[in-house]
CSV table of C-alpha atoms and ligand atoms in Angstrom, one decimal:
chain,number,residue,atom,x,y,z
A,1,MET,CA,-39.7,-61.1,-58.4
A,2,ALA,CA,-42.1,-58.2,-58.7
A,3,ALA,CA,-40.2,-55.1,-57.7
A,4,ARG,CA,-42.9,-54.0,-55.2
A,5,SER,CA,-45.3,-56.7,-54.2
A,6,ALA,CA,-46.5,-56.9,-50.6
A,7,ILE,CA,-48.4,-59.4,-48.6
A,8,VAL,CA,-50.0,-58.1,-45.4
A,9,THR,CA,-51.8,-60.6,-43.2
A,10,GLY,CA,-54.7,-59.7,-41.0
A,11,ALA,CA,-55.2,-56.6,-43.2
A,12,GLY,CA,-59.0,-56.5,-43.0
A,13,SER,CA,-58.9,-54.3,-39.9
A,14,GLY,CA,-56.9,-52.0,-37.7
A,15,ILE,CA,-53.1,-51.8,-38.1
A,16,GLY,CA,-52.9,-54.3,-41.0
A,17,CYS,CA,-55.5,-52.3,-42.9
A,18,ALA,CA,-53.5,-49.1,-42.4
A,19,ILE,CA,-50.3,-50.9,-43.5
A,20,ALA,CA,-52.0,-52.2,-46.7
A,21,ILE,CA,-53.3,-48.8,-47.5
A,22,LYS,CA,-49.9,-47.2,-46.9
A,23,PHE,CA,-48.0,-49.6,-49.1
A,24,ALA,CA,-50.5,-49.3,-51.9
A,25,ALA,CA,-50.1,-45.5,-51.7
A,26,ILE,CA,-46.4,-45.8,-52.1
A,27,GLY,CA,-46.7,-48.0,-55.1
A,28,TYR,CA,-46.8,-51.6,-53.9
A,29,ALA,CA,-49.2,-54.1,-55.3
A,30,VAL,CA,-50.8,-55.4,-52.1
A,31,THR,CA,-52.2,-58.8,-51.2
A,32,VAL,CA,-54.7,-58.1,-48.5
A,33,ASN,CA,-55.1,-61.2,-46.4
A,34,ASP,CA,-57.6,-61.7,-43.6
A,35,LEU,CA,-59.6,-64.5,-41.9
A,36,SER,CA,-62.7,-62.6,-43.1
A,37,LEU,CA,-63.0,-62.4,-46.9
A,38,GLU,CA,-65.6,-59.6,-46.5
A,39,ARG,CA,-63.2,-57.4,-44.5
A,40,ALA,CA,-60.2,-58.2,-46.9
A,41,GLU,CA,-62.3,-57.4,-49.9
A,42,ALA,CA,-63.5,-54.1,-48.4
A,43,VAL,CA,-59.9,-53.0,-47.9
A,44,ALA,CA,-58.8,-54.1,-51.3
A,45,LEU,CA,-61.7,-52.4,-53.0
A,46,GLY,CA,-60.9,-49.2,-51.1
A,47,ILE,CA,-57.4,-49.3,-52.3
A,48,ARG,CA,-58.4,-50.0,-55.9
A,49,THR,CA,-61.0,-47.2,-55.9
A,50,THR,CA,-58.2,-44.8,-54.9
A,51,GLY,CA,-56.0,-45.9,-57.8
A,52,GLY,CA,-53.9,-48.5,-56.0
A,53,THR,CA,-53.4,-52.2,-56.8
A,54,ALA,CA,-54.7,-54.8,-54.4
A,55,VAL,CA,-56.2,-58.2,-54.2
A,56,ALA,CA,-58.1,-59.8,-51.3
A,57,VAL,CA,-57.3,-63.3,-50.2
A,58,ALA,CA,-59.1,-65.0,-47.3
A,59,GLY,CA,-57.2,-67.5,-45.1
A,60,ASP,CA,-56.1,-68.4,-41.7
A,61,VAL,CA,-52.4,-67.9,-41.3
A,62,SER,CA,-52.2,-70.6,-38.6
A,63,ARG,CA,-53.2,-73.3,-41.1
A,64,GLU,CA,-50.6,-74.7,-43.5
A,65,ALA,CA,-53.1,-75.3,-46.3
A,66,ASP,CA,-54.5,-71.8,-46.1
A,67,VAL,CA,-51.0,-70.3,-46.1
A,68,ALA,CA,-50.1,-72.2,-49.3
A,69,ALA,CA,-53.3,-70.9,-50.9
A,70,ILE,CA,-52.7,-67.3,-49.7
A,71,TYR,CA,-49.1,-67.4,-51.1
A,72,ALA,CA,-50.2,-69.0,-54.4
A,73,ALA,CA,-52.9,-66.4,-54.9
A,74,ALA,CA,-50.6,-63.5,-54.2
A,75,VAL,CA,-47.9,-64.8,-56.6
A,76,ALA,CA,-50.5,-65.6,-59.3
A,77,VAL,CA,-51.8,-62.0,-59.2
A,78,HIS,CA,-48.8,-59.9,-58.3
A,79,GLY,CA,-45.7,-62.1,-58.7
A,80,GLU,CA,-43.3,-63.1,-55.9
A,81,ALA,CA,-43.6,-61.0,-52.8
A,82,SER,CA,-40.8,-58.5,-52.1
A,83,LEU,CA,-42.4,-57.6,-48.8
A,84,LEU,CA,-44.2,-59.6,-46.2
A,85,VAL,CA,-45.8,-58.0,-43.1
A,86,ASN,CA,-46.9,-60.6,-40.6
A,87,ASN,CA,-49.6,-58.7,-38.8
A,88,ALA,CA,-52.5,-61.1,-38.2
A,89,GLY,CA,-53.3,-61.3,-34.5
A,90,ILE,CA,-55.9,-61.9,-31.9
A,91,ALA,CA,-56.5,-60.6,-28.3
A,92,HIS,CA,-57.7,-62.5,-25.3
A,93,GLN,CA,-57.4,-61.6,-21.7
A,94,ALA,CA,-57.5,-63.9,-18.7
A,95,LEU,CA,-55.7,-64.3,-15.4
A,96,PHE,CA,-53.0,-66.9,-15.7
A,97,GLU,CA,-54.9,-69.3,-13.4
A,98,ASN,CA,-57.9,-69.1,-15.7
A,99,LEU,CA,-55.9,-69.6,-19.0
A,100,THR,CA,-56.7,-72.9,-20.7
A,101,VAL,CA,-54.3,-74.9,-22.9
A,102,GLU,CA,-56.7,-74.1,-25.8
A,103,ASP,CA,-56.3,-70.3,-25.1
A,104,PHE,CA,-52.5,-70.7,-25.0
A,105,ASP,CA,-52.4,-72.9,-28.2
A,106,ARG,CA,-54.6,-70.6,-30.2
A,107,MET,CA,-52.6,-67.6,-29.2
A,108,PHE,CA,-49.4,-69.3,-30.3
A,109,ALA,CA,-51.0,-70.7,-33.4
A,110,VAL,CA,-52.1,-67.4,-34.9
A,111,HIS,CA,-49.1,-65.3,-33.8
A,112,VAL,CA,-46.1,-67.6,-33.8
A,113,ARG,CA,-47.1,-70.5,-36.1
A,114,GLY,CA,-48.7,-68.0,-38.5
A,115,THR,CA,-45.6,-65.8,-38.7
A,116,PHE,CA,-43.5,-69.0,-39.1
A,117,LEU,CA,-45.7,-70.4,-41.9
A,118,MET,CA,-46.0,-67.2,-43.9
A,119,THR,CA,-42.3,-66.6,-43.6
A,120,LYS,CA,-41.6,-70.1,-44.8
A,121,ALA,CA,-43.8,-69.5,-47.8
A,122,VAL,CA,-42.2,-66.3,-49.0
A,123,LEU,CA,-38.6,-66.7,-48.0
A,124,PRO,CA,-37.3,-69.1,-50.7
A,125,ALA,CA,-38.1,-66.7,-53.5
A,126,MET,CA,-36.6,-63.8,-51.6
A,127,LEU,CA,-33.4,-65.7,-51.1
A,128,SER,CA,-33.3,-66.7,-54.7
A,129,ALA,CA,-33.8,-63.1,-55.7
A,130,GLY,CA,-31.2,-61.9,-53.1
A,131,GLU,CA,-33.7,-59.3,-51.8
A,132,GLY,CA,-36.7,-59.0,-49.7
A,133,VAL,CA,-38.1,-57.5,-46.5
A,134,ILE,CA,-40.0,-59.2,-43.7
A,135,ILE,CA,-41.6,-57.2,-41.0
A,136,ASN,CA,-43.2,-58.9,-38.0
A,137,ILE,CA,-45.8,-57.1,-35.9
A,138,ALA,CA,-45.0,-58.0,-32.3
A,139,SER,CA,-46.1,-55.9,-29.3
A,140,GLN,CA,-44.5,-54.0,-26.5
A,141,LEU,CA,-46.1,-56.6,-24.3
A,142,GLY,CA,-43.6,-59.0,-25.7
A,143,GLN,CA,-40.9,-56.8,-24.1
A,144,ILE,CA,-42.5,-55.8,-20.8
A,145,GLY,CA,-45.4,-58.3,-20.3
A,146,GLY,CA,-49.0,-57.5,-19.6
A,147,VAL,CA,-51.3,-58.5,-16.7
A,148,GLU,CA,-53.9,-61.1,-17.8
A,149,LEU,CA,-51.9,-61.4,-21.0
A,150,VAL,CA,-49.3,-64.1,-20.3
A,151,HIS,CA,-50.1,-66.1,-23.5
A,152,TYR,CA,-50.2,-62.9,-25.6
A,153,SER,CA,-47.0,-61.5,-24.1
A,154,ALA,CA,-45.2,-64.9,-24.6
A,155,ALA,CA,-46.3,-65.2,-28.2
A,156,LYS,CA,-45.1,-61.7,-29.0
A,157,ALA,CA,-41.8,-62.3,-27.3
A,158,ALA,CA,-41.5,-65.4,-29.4
A,159,ILE,CA,-42.0,-63.3,-32.5
A,160,ILE,CA,-39.2,-60.9,-31.4
A,161,GLY,CA,-36.9,-63.9,-30.9
A,162,MET,CA,-37.9,-65.3,-34.3
A,163,THR,CA,-37.2,-62.0,-35.9
A,164,LYS,CA,-33.7,-61.7,-34.4
A,165,ALA,CA,-32.7,-65.3,-35.2
A,166,LEU,CA,-33.9,-65.2,-38.8
A,167,ALA,CA,-32.3,-61.8,-39.4
A,168,ARG,CA,-29.0,-63.4,-38.3
A,169,GLU,CA,-29.5,-66.2,-40.9
A,170,VAL,CA,-30.6,-64.3,-43.9
A,171,SER,CA,-29.5,-60.6,-43.9
A,172,ALA,CA,-26.2,-61.3,-45.6
A,173,ARG,CA,-28.3,-63.0,-48.4
A,174,GLY,CA,-30.3,-59.8,-49.0
A,175,VAL,CA,-33.4,-60.3,-46.9
A,176,ARG,CA,-33.9,-57.8,-44.1
A,177,VAL,CA,-36.1,-59.0,-41.1
A,178,ASN,CA,-37.3,-56.6,-38.4
A,179,ALA,CA,-40.1,-56.3,-36.0
A,180,VAL,CA,-42.4,-53.5,-34.8
A,181,ALA,CA,-43.7,-53.6,-31.3
A,182,PRO,CA,-46.6,-51.1,-31.0
A,183,GLY,CA,-48.0,-49.8,-27.8
A,184,PRO,CA,-51.7,-49.5,-27.4
A,185,ILE,CA,-53.3,-48.5,-30.7
A,186,ASN,CA,-56.9,-47.6,-31.3
A,187,THR,CA,-58.2,-50.7,-33.1
A,188,PRO,CA,-61.0,-53.2,-32.6
A,189,LEU,CA,-58.4,-55.5,-31.0
A,190,VAL,CA,-57.6,-53.2,-28.1
A,191,MET,CA,-61.4,-52.7,-27.6
A,192,GLU,CA,-61.5,-56.4,-26.6
A,193,LEU,CA,-59.4,-55.6,-23.6
A,194,SER,CA,-61.2,-54.4,-20.5
A,195,GLU,CA,-62.1,-50.7,-20.0
A,196,ASP,CA,-60.1,-50.8,-16.7
A,197,TRP,CA,-57.0,-52.1,-18.5
A,198,ARG,CA,-57.3,-49.4,-21.2
A,199,ALA,CA,-57.9,-46.6,-18.6
A,200,ALA,CA,-54.9,-47.6,-16.6
A,201,LYS,CA,-52.7,-47.9,-19.7
A,202,ARG,CA,-53.8,-44.5,-21.0
A,203,ALA,CA,-53.0,-42.9,-17.7
A,204,GLY,CA,-49.4,-44.2,-17.7
A,205,LEU,CA,-48.5,-43.1,-21.2
A,206,PRO,CA,-46.0,-40.2,-21.5
A,207,LEU,CA,-47.7,-39.1,-24.7
A,208,GLY,CA,-51.1,-39.2,-23.0
A,209,ARG,CA,-52.9,-41.0,-25.8
A,210,PHE,CA,-53.1,-44.3,-27.7
A,211,GLY,CA,-51.6,-44.4,-31.1
A,212,GLU,CA,-53.5,-44.6,-34.4
A,213,PRO,CA,-53.0,-47.5,-36.9
A,214,GLU,CA,-51.7,-45.1,-39.5
A,215,GLU,CA,-48.9,-44.1,-37.1
A,216,VAL,CA,-47.8,-47.7,-36.9
A,217,ALA,CA,-47.9,-48.0,-40.7
A,218,GLU,CA,-45.4,-45.2,-40.9
A,219,THR,CA,-42.9,-47.2,-38.8
A,220,VAL,CA,-43.5,-50.2,-41.0
A,221,ALA,CA,-43.0,-48.2,-44.2
A,222,PHE,CA,-39.8,-46.8,-42.8
A,223,LEU,CA,-38.5,-50.3,-42.1
A,224,ALA,CA,-39.3,-51.4,-45.6
A,225,SER,CA,-37.6,-48.4,-47.2
A,226,PRO,CA,-34.0,-48.2,-48.4
A,227,GLY,CA,-33.4,-45.7,-45.6
A,228,ALA,CA,-33.7,-48.5,-43.2
A,229,SER,CA,-30.9,-50.5,-44.8
A,230,LEU,CA,-28.9,-50.9,-41.6
A,231,PHE,CA,-31.9,-52.1,-39.6
A,232,VAL,CA,-31.5,-55.8,-39.1
A,233,GLY,CA,-33.3,-57.9,-36.4
A,234,GLN,CA,-34.5,-54.7,-34.7
A,235,THR,CA,-37.7,-54.1,-32.8
A,236,LEU,CA,-39.0,-50.6,-33.3
A,237,GLY,CA,-41.5,-49.2,-30.8
A,238,PRO,CA,-44.3,-46.8,-31.9
A,239,ASN,CA,-45.7,-46.9,-28.3
A,240,SER,CA,-46.5,-43.4,-27.0
A,241,GLY,CA,-43.4,-43.6,-24.8
A,242,ASP,CA,-44.7,-46.5,-22.8
A,243,VAL,CA,-41.5,-48.5,-23.3
A,244,MET,CA,-38.2,-46.7,-23.7
A,245,LEU,CA,-35.3,-48.9,-24.6
B,1,NAD,P1,-57.6,-56.0,-35.4
B,1,NAD,O1,-58.4,-57.0,-34.6
B,1,NAD,O2,-58.1,-54.7,-35.7
B,1,NAD,O3,-57.1,-56.7,-36.7
B,1,NAD,C1,-56.6,-58.0,-36.7
B,1,NAD,C2,-57.0,-58.7,-38.0
B,1,NAD,O4,-56.4,-59.9,-38.1
B,1,NAD,C3,-58.6,-59.0,-38.0
B,1,NAD,O5,-59.2,-58.4,-39.2
B,1,NAD,C4,-58.6,-60.5,-38.0
B,1,NAD,O6,-59.7,-61.0,-38.7
B,1,NAD,C5,-57.3,-60.9,-38.6
B,1,NAD,N1,-56.9,-62.2,-38.1
B,1,NAD,C6,-57.0,-62.8,-36.9
B,1,NAD,N2,-56.6,-64.0,-36.9
B,1,NAD,C7,-56.2,-64.3,-38.2
B,1,NAD,C8,-55.7,-65.4,-38.8
B,1,NAD,N3,-55.5,-66.6,-38.1
B,1,NAD,N4,-55.4,-65.4,-40.1
B,1,NAD,C9,-55.6,-64.2,-40.8
B,1,NAD,N5,-56.1,-63.1,-40.3
B,1,NAD,C10,-56.4,-63.2,-38.9
B,1,NAD,O7,-56.2,-55.9,-34.5
B,1,NAD,P2,-55.0,-54.9,-34.6
B,1,NAD,O8,-55.0,-54.1,-33.3
B,1,NAD,O9,-55.0,-54.1,-35.9
B,1,NAD,O10,-53.8,-55.9,-34.5
B,1,NAD,C11,-52.9,-56.1,-35.6
B,1,NAD,C12,-51.6,-56.7,-35.0
B,1,NAD,O11,-51.0,-55.7,-34.2
B,1,NAD,C13,-51.8,-57.9,-34.1
B,1,NAD,O12,-50.7,-58.8,-34.4
B,1,NAD,C14,-51.7,-57.4,-32.7
B,1,NAD,O13,-51.3,-58.3,-31.8
B,1,NAD,C15,-50.7,-56.3,-32.9
B,1,NAD,N6,-50.8,-55.2,-31.9
B,1,NAD,C16,-51.9,-54.5,-31.7
B,1,NAD,C17,-51.9,-53.5,-30.7
B,1,NAD,C18,-53.1,-52.6,-30.4
B,1,NAD,O14,-53.0,-52.0,-29.4
B,1,NAD,N7,-54.1,-52.6,-31.2
B,1,NAD,C19,-50.7,-53.3,-30.0
B,1,NAD,C20,-49.6,-54.0,-30.2
B,1,NAD,C21,-49.6,-55.0,-31.2
């Protein structure tokens, strides 16, 4: 296993982009995955131009064949991954009565199936090596629920459950699994939610502002660090004080 090789999904934008840049800056060779090759390549190029190591790999994390290809490409370039960040995600807002089965299935496919498939891909080598870190990007809406976001909230709650259950299975074998549940963060995804939703959310935040992607990346970097050795199956919340557990 390469000592410091990371795969970050959905890293062509927002939080995933900030995470990829952060890990490259602290010495990881980063595989930048995104649905969009163009976005992934722009992030990887940015990392390389500032002296880091990164490769772009397009693929849809909800598709088994794509996940196999993402993993194979990452291993071919950087060796087995010592870190996986399951970050890829989508936003969609609708009242429950207007949600379709297709909306629900797509939400679960990207977030839950994607996290499951990517984890299945990296875990065997991590278990063989007796070390590895997996960090799943959930959302505080998986903890408290969000209006017009039943499918999103349910998918994020599933990710938190998956994190805890897998952490119980594999931590004694050297693989630490944790989740990060951000509050509202200034990214293109949050701009897809209605202005009313964003204004109401902002007004209720103890900190009085949305977070920045780089602030979430700091939490992820902490969880990946040796300093987080006792964090197992936890869900950390960089959320401007919106959720206090
Ligand atoms: P974003 O839209 O800026 O970036 C998400 C990226 O994921 C996009 O580049 C998109 O192309 C990619 N992507 C989408 N589906 C994919 C797929 N099937 N396979 C591979 N890549 C795919 O969004 P963001 O705000 O940076 O969100 C990143 C993660 O953080 C998501 O899981 C999101 O649910 C979560 N999150 C975001 C917020 C927020 O307020 N922005 C809050 C809590 C959690």
